[in-house]
Amino acid sequence: MTLENISANKSFGGWHKQYSHHSTTLNCDMRFAIYLPPQAAKGVKVPVLYWLSGLTCTDENFMQKAGAQRMAAELGIAIVAPDTSPRGEDVSDDPEGSYDFGLGAGFYINATQAPWNRHYRMYDYVVKELPELIENNFQVSQQRAISGHSMGGHGALMIALRNPERFTSVSAFSPITNPVNCPWGKKAFTGYLGNNQDDWKHYDSSELMKQASKHVPALVDQGSKDDFLTEQLKPEMLQAAAKHSSYPLELRMQEGYDHSYYFIASFIEEHLRFHARHFEA
Amino acid sequence: MTLENISANKSFGGWHKQYSHHSTTLNCDMRFAIYLPPQAAKGVKVPVLYWLSGLTCTDENFMQKAGAQRMAAELGIAIVAPDTSPRGEDVSDDPEGSYDFGLGAGFYINATQAPWNRHYRMYDYVVKELPELIENNFQVSQQRAISGHSMGGHGALMIALRNPERFTSVSAFSPITNPVNCPWGKKAFTGYLGNNQDDWKHYDSSELMKQASKHVPALVDQGSKDDFLTEQLKPEMLQAAAKHSSYPLELRMQEGYDHSYYFIASFIEEHLRFHARHFEA
């Protein structure tokens, strides 16, 4: 596995870097970004927070807009931001060119339907290939947390719920909590997974949380003025699932905030501190 | 003067908002962004930091990427970010389509040469029209500071040096300190001001600082790995000018940092604290 470094910016005493590599899981070249806090350069193996972005994003949005690096530097946490879908001329995109299916909209699942199953295997990429790559190539420990926004909030919760042994904590901003039950999720799951809704449930955080026996501590922030709240995000479904299985979920409705990165920036420090507490526990 | 609100995002308990208005100075419609800290909603008249962006930027870059709103909220400072040139179909652009002249490259000066003198009057816009608009329409005091990056660092220093009675402090990241003496500045000043170099000196921070008698406290940060350092930015010229007039300039070379917003984000808290100290003094 060869990593090609394509950018490097000093940031809060550490380094923001972008790399490209060939992904055997996704069958294409991929780019990711990593923030390495100053502690990593001093020989400390730092824990890693994986950040999954929302629809239309790349590895860049979170790194440029969330203001997370200040606190990551203070707490000694690396942050890894993958892209949101396979990429490249060879990768199928939605023929209708929509923003919520195809490129930039991988939904962190393994597609089973042609032509999507050739490249769209973001679940395996995020769960297996990417952490292996990171842990083999950077000054990091095997402690992992995961977080994300919107489609990426769905990805973070779903992946942590399915892999509780791999993550010490999970958080999300404005997650799609019940994709089997909202327009974005139904469209993506029908396209990538086909019409059998039993197959969809393995990727639905509310379904998974309802039945969870192993518990990864979870923090979710949701803005009360988010335009997607009622139709797409449905935090009440996740809350009900947590109640059903006595899951340690802290879900906070943040008055007046919307779906933007200004919301994420306002609370990212608290999320990083939450993950740091669980790394140390 | 009518302001049209075109976006609003809650951010760190305050509000990030964008407005458009017709500028009589620039003879076109303009957009600006303002961050109003939570204190403004509680009836406190807050001081204002004007932020001038660099080449190719709009009102959005700083607001999205600098991570400044956290500390502005804590310190109770409003931030106003104008665009970097006049805008609109009616406004002349560089026929060669370069990034460093015309749209996105107003250089914060008043053009004297046709066709630029019809709209390109960013000096008067930033010094007079914009503060008047802000002070008439928002919950702000008449305390002002000014800062900026690269072309905007030139703008901030030059405007503070020419208007010491209007600003309590000035700061800059990676400023073009001596535009009469670097390729970006020579190209812009020739185009906007003509060939008489005596006219250029009124917009050159190193020339102005050399002769300054009234002193606005100044903080400048410059990355040592900035690709534009030697050819375009020349901080040594500003340092020499400050020595000549015993100007209170703190110029810091920040080891390893480049020209990007990762550099700005890393030190913006110190700049905001610097301006806050002078507001309170």
CSV table of C-alpha atoms in Angstrom, one decimal, chain B residues 6 32 43 54 79 84 94 102 105-106 144 146 153 162 165 167 175 179 187 195 200 216 226 240 252 255 260:
chain,number,residue,atom,x,y,z
B,6,ILE,CA,-29.4,36.9,2.5
B,32,PHE,CA,-20.6,41.5,3.1
B,43,GLY,CA,-28.0,45.0,24.1
B,54,GLY,CA,-6.7,38.3,0.1
B,79,ILE,CA,-16.4,40.9,12.8
B,84,THR,CA,-12.3,42.0,-2.1
B,94,ASP,CA,-9.0,42.0,-16.2
B,102,GLY,CA,-9.7,43.1,-11.5
B,105,ALA,CA,-8.3,41.9,-6.5
B,106,GLY,CA,-9.4,45.5,-5.6
B,144,ARG,CA,-12.9,49.7,15.4
B,146,ILE,CA,-8.8,46.2,11.3
B,153,GLY,CA,-3.0,42.5,5.2
B,162,ARG,CA,-3.6,56.5,6.9
B,165,GLU,CA,-7.8,58.2,14.5
B,167,PHE,CA,-8.7,52.4,14.5
B,175,PRO,CA,0.7,41.1,4.4
B,179,PRO,CA,3.4,46.8,-2.8
B,187,LYS,CA,0.8,45.2,-11.6
B,195,ASN,CA,2.6,55.0,-14.1
B,200,TRP,CA,1.5,54.7,-5.4
B,216,VAL,CA,-1.8,52.5,15.9
B,226,ASP,CA,5.1,31.0,2.8
B,240,ALA,CA,12.9,48.5,8.6
B,252,ARG,CA,6.6,37.6,14.3
B,255,GLU,CA,8.3,28.8,11.9
B,260,SER,CA,-3.0,29.2,3.9
